[in-house]
Coordinates of C-alpha atoms in Angstrom, one line a residue:
M1 CA 0.2 -16.7 32.0
I2 CA -1.9 -19.2 30.3
R3 CA -4.2 -16.3 29.1
F4 CA -2.0 -14.2 27.8
L5 CA -1.1 -16.9 25.2
A6 CA -4.0 -17.3 24.3
L7 CA -5.2 -13.8 23.8
A8 CA -1.4 -14.2 22.2
I9 CA -3.0 -17.6 19.5
L10 CA -6.1 -15.9 19.4
H11 CA -4.8 -12.2 17.7
F12 CA -1.6 -14.2 15.7
Q13 CA -4.0 -16.4 13.2
T14 CA -4.2 -14.8 10.4
V15 CA -6.8 -12.7 8.7
Q16 CA -9.2 -15.0 7.4
A17 CA -10.4 -14.4 3.6
W18 CA -13.5 -12.0 3.5
S19 CA -15.0 -10.7 0.4
P20 CA -17.5 -7.5 0.7
A21 CA -20.7 -8.6 -0.3
R22 CA -21.0 -8.1 -4.0
A23 CA -23.1 -4.3 -4.6
R24 CA -24.7 -3.7 -8.3
I25 CA -24.9 -1.2 -10.6
G26 CA -26.3 -1.6 -13.9
E27 CA -24.7 -4.7 -13.9
Q28 CA -23.1 -7.3 -12.4
L29 CA -18.9 -6.4 -11.7
I30 CA -16.8 -9.1 -11.1
R31 CA -12.9 -9.0 -11.3
S32 CA -13.0 -11.6 -14.4
N33 CA -15.7 -8.3 -16.8
F34 CA -13.8 -5.2 -15.3
I35 CA -10.3 -5.1 -16.5
Y36 CA -11.0 -2.7 -19.7
S37 CA -8.7 -3.5 -23.0
T38 CA -10.0 -0.7 -24.9
A39 CA -6.9 0.9 -26.7
S40 CA -5.9 3.5 -24.2
A41 CA -5.2 0.9 -21.6
F42 CA -3.5 -0.9 -23.9
F43 CA -1.5 2.2 -24.7
F44 CA -0.4 3.2 -21.4
S45 CA 0.4 0.1 -20.2
E46 CA 2.5 -0.4 -23.2
M47 CA 4.3 2.7 -22.3
L48 CA 4.1 2.6 -18.7
V49 CA 3.9 -0.6 -17.3
N50 CA 5.6 -3.3 -20.1
G51 CA 7.7 -6.2 -18.1
H52 CA 9.5 -8.9 -17.9
P53 CA 8.0 -12.2 -15.4
D54 CA 11.5 -13.6 -15.6
E55 CA 13.0 -10.6 -14.8
C56 CA 11.1 -9.7 -11.7
E57 CA 12.3 -12.1 -9.2
A58 CA 15.7 -11.9 -7.6
K59 CA 17.0 -15.0 -7.8
E60 CA 19.8 -14.9 -5.0
N61 CA 17.2 -14.1 -2.8
P62 CA 15.4 -16.2 -0.1
R63 CA 12.7 -17.2 -0.5
Y64 CA 11.9 -16.9 3.5
I65 CA 13.4 -15.4 6.4
E66 CA 13.5 -17.1 9.4
R67 CA 14.6 -14.2 12.9
E68 CA 13.2 -14.7 16.7
V69 CA 11.2 -11.1 17.6
Q70 CA 11.5 -9.9 21.1
M71 CA 8.0 -8.4 22.5
K72 CA 8.8 -6.6 25.6
Y73 CA 5.0 -7.1 27.1
G74 CA 5.3 -5.7 30.6
D75 CA 7.6 -5.1 33.4
D76 CA 8.0 -6.7 36.4
K77 CA 7.5 -6.1 39.8
N78 CA 11.2 -4.6 41.0
G79 CA 10.2 -3.0 37.0
N80 CA 12.6 -4.6 34.5
P81 CA 11.4 -5.6 31.6
R82 CA 10.2 -8.2 30.7
T83 CA 9.9 -10.4 27.4
R84 CA 8.9 -13.5 25.4
G85 CA 10.5 -14.1 21.9
V86 CA 8.6 -15.0 18.7
L87 CA 9.5 -16.6 15.8
V88 CA 9.0 -15.5 12.9
K89 CA 8.2 -16.2 9.2
K90 CA 8.4 -13.8 6.6
F91 CA 8.1 -13.1 2.5
T92 CA 10.5 -12.0 0.7
G93 CA 8.9 -11.7 -2.9
D94 CA 11.7 -13.9 -4.6
N95 CA 12.2 -17.2 -5.9
T96 CA 8.2 -18.0 -5.5
G97 CA 7.8 -19.4 -8.9
F98 CA 5.1 -17.5 -9.4
L99 CA 4.0 -16.2 -12.4
F100 CA 3.7 -12.3 -12.6
P101 CA 2.0 -10.6 -16.0
T102 CA 2.2 -7.4 -17.1
P103 CA -0.1 -5.3 -15.0
S104 CA -3.8 -5.3 -16.1
P105 CA -4.6 -1.2 -16.7
V106 CA -8.2 -1.0 -14.1
R107 CA -10.7 2.0 -16.3
L108 CA -11.8 4.5 -14.0
V109 CA -15.0 5.0 -15.2
K110 CA -17.1 7.0 -12.1
E111 CA -17.5 10.8 -12.6
W112 CA -16.8 11.9 -8.6
P113 CA -18.7 15.9 -7.8
D114 CA -17.8 18.7 -6.8
E115 CA -18.8 18.2 -3.2
I116 CA -17.5 15.1 -1.2
P117 CA -20.6 13.3 -1.0
F118 CA -19.7 11.0 1.7
T119 CA -22.0 11.0 5.0
S120 CA -21.2 9.9 8.9
K121 CA -23.0 6.9 8.1
D122 CA -20.3 6.0 5.1
F123 CA -17.9 4.9 7.8
F124 CA -19.9 3.6 10.3
R125 CA -18.2 0.4 11.7
A126 CA -19.3 -3.0 13.4
D127 CA -17.0 -2.3 15.8
E128 CA -17.0 2.0 17.3
G129 CA -14.6 1.1 20.0
D130 CA -11.3 2.1 20.4
D131 CA -8.5 0.9 17.9
E132 CA -6.0 1.2 19.8
N133 CA -7.6 -1.6 22.4
F134 CA -7.9 -4.2 18.9
Y135 CA -4.7 -4.0 18.2
T136 CA -3.0 -3.9 21.0
L137 CA -1.6 -7.1 20.6
P138 CA 0.8 -7.4 17.9
R139 CA -0.3 -9.4 14.8
L140 CA 3.3 -10.9 13.4
V141 CA 0.9 -12.8 10.9
Y142 CA 0.2 -12.0 7.2
H143 CA -3.2 -10.5 6.7
I144 CA -2.6 -11.6 2.2
D145 CA -1.0 -14.6 1.1
E146 CA 1.8 -15.1 -0.9
P147 CA 1.1 -14.6 -3.9
A148 CA -0.5 -11.2 -3.0
V149 CA 2.2 -10.1 -1.5
A150 CA 5.5 -10.5 -4.5
S151 CA 3.3 -9.3 -6.5
L152 CA 3.3 -5.9 -4.3
T153 CA 7.3 -6.4 -3.6
Q154 CA 7.2 -6.5 -7.5
Y155 CA 5.4 -4.1 -7.8
Y156 CA 7.4 -1.9 -5.9
R157 CA 10.8 -2.9 -7.0
N158 CA 9.7 -1.8 -9.9
N159 CA 8.3 0.9 -9.6
I160 CA 10.1 3.1 -7.0
S161 CA 12.9 4.3 -8.0
K162 CA 16.3 4.0 -6.4
G163 CA 17.1 6.7 -3.5
S164 CA 13.6 7.2 -3.1
K165 CA 13.0 8.6 0.5
I166 CA 8.8 6.4 0.9
L167 CA 6.5 7.0 4.7
D168 CA 4.7 3.6 4.7
I169 CA 1.4 4.8 6.3
C170 CA -0.8 1.8 8.6
S171 CA 2.4 0.4 8.7
S172 CA 2.9 -2.9 10.4
W173 CA 5.5 -5.4 11.6
V174 CA 6.6 -5.8 7.2
S175 CA 6.4 -3.2 4.6
H176 CA 6.9 -6.0 1.3
Y177 CA 9.6 -3.6 0.1
P178 CA 11.8 -5.7 -1.4
L179 CA 15.0 -6.7 0.4
E180 CA 17.3 -4.8 -0.8
F181 CA 15.5 -1.8 -0.4
K182 CA 17.0 -1.3 2.7
D183 CA 20.2 -0.6 1.4
N184 CA 19.1 1.5 -1.7
M185 CA 16.6 4.1 0.1
K186 CA 17.7 6.8 1.8
R187 CA 14.5 6.6 4.2
I188 CA 11.6 4.5 5.0
S189 CA 9.3 6.0 7.7
G190 CA 6.1 4.4 9.1
T191 CA 3.7 5.0 10.3
G192 CA 1.0 2.3 12.0
M193 CA -1.4 1.4 15.2
N194 CA 0.8 -0.4 17.3
P195 CA 4.8 -0.1 18.1
L196 CA 5.6 -3.1 19.0
E197 CA 4.1 -4.4 15.3
L198 CA 7.3 -1.4 14.0
V199 CA 10.1 -2.3 16.2
A200 CA 9.8 -5.5 14.6
N201 CA 9.6 -3.6 10.9
D202 CA 13.1 -4.4 9.9
Q203 CA 13.1 -2.2 6.8
L204 CA 12.0 0.8 8.3
T205 CA 14.9 3.6 9.9
D206 CA 12.4 5.6 11.6
Y207 CA 9.1 5.3 12.1
E208 CA 6.1 6.6 15.0
A209 CA 3.6 5.4 16.5
K210 CA 0.2 7.2 15.3
N211 CA -3.3 6.6 14.9
L212 CA -4.8 8.6 12.5
N213 CA -8.3 7.6 13.3
V214 CA -7.4 9.5 16.4
D215 CA -4.9 12.0 14.5
T216 CA -5.1 12.3 10.8
K217 CA -1.7 14.7 10.6
L218 CA 1.0 13.2 10.0
P219 CA 4.4 13.6 12.2
Y220 CA 6.7 14.8 8.4
E221 CA 7.7 18.6 6.7
D222 CA 5.3 19.4 3.8
S223 CA 7.3 17.7 0.8
E224 CA 9.7 15.5 2.7
F225 CA 8.6 11.6 0.5
D226 CA 9.3 10.4 -3.0
V227 CA 6.5 7.9 -2.0
V228 CA 3.7 7.0 -0.3
T229 CA 2.9 2.9 0.5
C230 CA -1.1 2.5 1.9
V231 CA -0.6 -1.4 2.0
V232 CA -4.2 -2.5 2.1
S233 CA -5.7 -0.8 5.3
I234 CA -7.6 1.8 3.0
D235 CA -11.1 0.9 4.2
Y236 CA -9.6 0.3 7.6
L237 CA -9.3 4.9 8.2
I238 CA -13.1 6.9 9.1
K239 CA -10.9 9.9 7.9
P240 CA -9.2 9.2 4.5
I241 CA -9.9 12.0 2.2
E242 CA -8.0 14.0 4.9
V243 CA -5.0 11.2 5.5
L244 CA -4.8 11.9 1.9
R245 CA -4.2 15.6 2.1
E246 CA -1.2 14.9 4.4
V247 CA -0.4 12.4 2.4
N248 CA -0.3 15.1 -0.8
R249 CA 1.8 17.7 1.5
V250 CA 4.3 16.0 2.7
L251 CA 5.1 14.1 -0.9
K252 CA 7.6 16.1 -3.4
P253 CA 6.7 17.5 -6.1
G254 CA 6.4 14.6 -9.0
G255 CA 5.8 12.2 -6.3
Q256 CA 3.9 9.3 -5.9
V257 CA 1.0 7.8 -3.7
I258 CA 0.5 3.8 -4.1
I259 CA -2.4 2.9 -2.7
S260 CA -2.7 -1.5 -2.1
Q261 CA -5.2 -3.3 -1.9
S262 CA -7.1 -7.8 -1.8
N263 CA -10.4 -8.7 -0.5
R264 CA -9.3 -9.2 2.7
C265 CA -10.9 -7.0 6.0
F266 CA -12.0 -7.6 9.4
P267 CA -15.0 -6.6 8.4
S268 CA -15.4 -5.5 12.6
K269 CA -13.1 -2.3 11.1
A270 CA -13.8 -1.9 8.1
I271 CA -15.8 0.9 7.6
Q272 CA -19.5 0.6 6.4
M273 CA -19.5 1.8 2.4
W274 CA -16.5 -1.3 1.8
L275 CA -18.2 -3.7 3.1
N276 CA -20.9 -3.0 1.0
M277 CA -19.0 -2.9 -1.5
N278 CA -17.1 -5.3 -4.6
D279 CA -13.2 -5.3 -5.8
R280 CA -14.7 -2.9 -8.7
Q281 CA -15.9 0.0 -6.8
H282 CA -12.8 -0.1 -4.4
L283 CA -10.8 1.1 -6.8
E284 CA -13.0 4.1 -7.6
L285 CA -14.1 5.0 -3.8
I286 CA -10.2 4.9 -4.2
N287 CA -10.8 7.6 -6.8
G288 CA -12.9 9.2 -5.4
Y289 CA -10.3 10.0 -2.1
L290 CA -7.4 10.5 -4.4
K291 CA -9.4 13.8 -6.0
Y292 CA -10.9 15.1 -2.7
A293 CA -7.4 15.0 -1.4
G294 CA -6.1 17.6 -3.7
F295 CA -4.8 14.7 -7.0
D296 CA -5.0 15.9 -10.1
P297 CA -8.0 13.5 -11.6
A298 CA -6.1 12.9 -14.9
A299 CA -3.2 11.1 -12.9
V300 CA -4.4 8.4 -11.0
R301 CA -4.5 4.9 -11.9
A302 CA -5.3 2.0 -11.4
F303 CA -3.9 -1.7 -12.0
D304 CA -4.8 -5.1 -11.2
I305 CA -1.0 -7.2 -10.4
T306 CA -2.5 -9.9 -9.2
A307 CA 0.3 -13.3 -9.6
K308 CA -0.3 -15.6 -10.9
V309 CA 0.4 -19.8 -8.9
P310 CA 0.8 -22.1 -11.4
G311 CA -1.9 -25.7 -11.2
Q312 CA -3.5 -23.2 -7.8
S313 CA -7.3 -22.7 -8.8
Y314 CA -7.2 -19.2 -6.7
N315 CA -5.1 -17.1 -5.0
D316 CA -5.7 -13.2 -2.7
P317 CA -6.4 -10.8 -5.9
M318 CA -3.7 -7.5 -5.5
F319 CA -5.1 -3.8 -6.4
I320 CA -3.1 -0.5 -7.4
V321 CA -4.3 2.7 -7.0
T322 CA -1.5 5.3 -7.6
A323 CA -1.5 8.9 -8.6
M324 CA 1.2 11.5 -8.5
I325 CA 1.3 14.5 -7.7
D326 CA 1.2 16.4 -10.7
I327 CA 0.1 15.9 -14.4
N328 CA 3.0 17.5 -15.7
V329 CA 5.3 14.9 -13.3
M330 CA 3.4 11.5 -15.0
N331 CA 3.8 13.6 -18.3
L332 CA 7.2 13.0 -18.8
A333 CA 7.4 9.9 -17.2
L334 CA 6.4 8.3 -20.9
G335 CA 8.8 9.7 -22.4
F336 CA 11.1 13.2 -21.8
S337 CA 14.6 12.2 -22.5
N338 CA 15.8 14.8 -20.4
A339 CA 13.1 15.0 -17.9
H340 CA 14.6 16.6 -15.3
N341 CA 15.7 19.3 -17.7
I342 CA 12.3 20.3 -18.5
Y343 CA 10.9 19.9 -15.6
T344 CA 13.6 21.8 -13.3
T345 CA 13.1 24.6 -16.8
Q346 CA 9.7 25.2 -18.1
Y347 CA 8.1 24.0 -14.4
N348 CA 10.6 24.9 -11.9
L349 CA 9.3 23.2 -9.0
V350 CA 12.3 20.7 -8.5
E351 CA 14.8 22.4 -5.9
D352 CA 16.5 19.9 -4.4
V353 CA 18.9 17.5 -5.9
D354 CA 16.7 13.7 -4.3
T355 CA 13.7 15.0 -6.4
L356 CA 15.7 15.9 -9.7
E357 CA 17.9 12.2 -9.3
I358 CA 13.9 10.6 -8.7
L359 CA 12.9 12.2 -11.7
G360 CA 15.8 11.9 -14.0
G361 CA 15.3 8.1 -13.4
L362 CA 11.6 8.0 -13.8
A363 CA 12.7 8.8 -17.9
Q364 CA 15.3 6.3 -17.7
T365 CA 13.4 3.0 -16.7
T366 CA 10.2 4.2 -18.1
A367 CA 10.4 0.7 -20.1
K368 CA 10.9 -1.7 -18.0
R369 CA 7.7 0.4 -14.9
G370 CA 5.1 -2.4 -13.8
I371 CA 5.4 -5.1 -11.3
C372 CA 8.1 -6.4 -13.8

């Protein structure tokens, strides 16, 4: 029992902030100088991610929620389950006092070749051991700090339409969605490595434990979801293009994938290529993944959504790379008031009521889309 508790304490510690080595491409690229302020970026940010910081948070929600999670860790000699209660503290992303500026568009400039340029060495990891062994014990902790969590929560609130069907891949005991999503969304599904963590995720309506590094096939039908999210986990995938092809498959026409990334990771499990890159290059890499997974490069957008904490000089950065299945949907979201009628009649791609509702909501919410 002492050994079990020692292991549990070890694995329940929050992963330490770890910044990959800064690599040079021409000149040093750091976060302070890769945010572009071109006319096109300004136009796009005004059209798509205009926000009002004071309206971000749901003031009626508590800042934290504490609850006990019962974790089964074995059976006794008679086959009866042995459980232990774990007190967890959940960040809601609301009532924080943080500031959420309008997301800063990041211009993606790298031109990826037609043929996939990556080799097996790019996906090498220091720890090539069984991932399921590494994730055996549940880690009921946060891998990014509270401001990063809150910025992501606010982004979701204003960029995922009510009534959506959402899939969270590489999920854990939290998905960082706003509290109201549990009631406002038609479905929230999750896949992740650890079934104990997925059981503890009270925002999921259904889940399936799955190691995407072994089997990239998502256990869902074609065009089943409106949104797929992936939080600070793309760096652990050794077959990211295959996984994102599956994401493409399960998304409905007009659906979007939202990939979020900070600068923390378990370095022993992150791929070598990722460790040799800086934040700016990570975004370009994800853009490359999306291209080879079949997403239209013209429909990919990247943003810095890092929160500002008064009186604090540093907090974890948070970046978003998002892509829609069809660029025509992105155009509709930029101002067509009759979006669902145009898309249905002209492109003949929308055949179900759920997707019509999502498209109709895009035009109505354009003015406030973004982090807040």
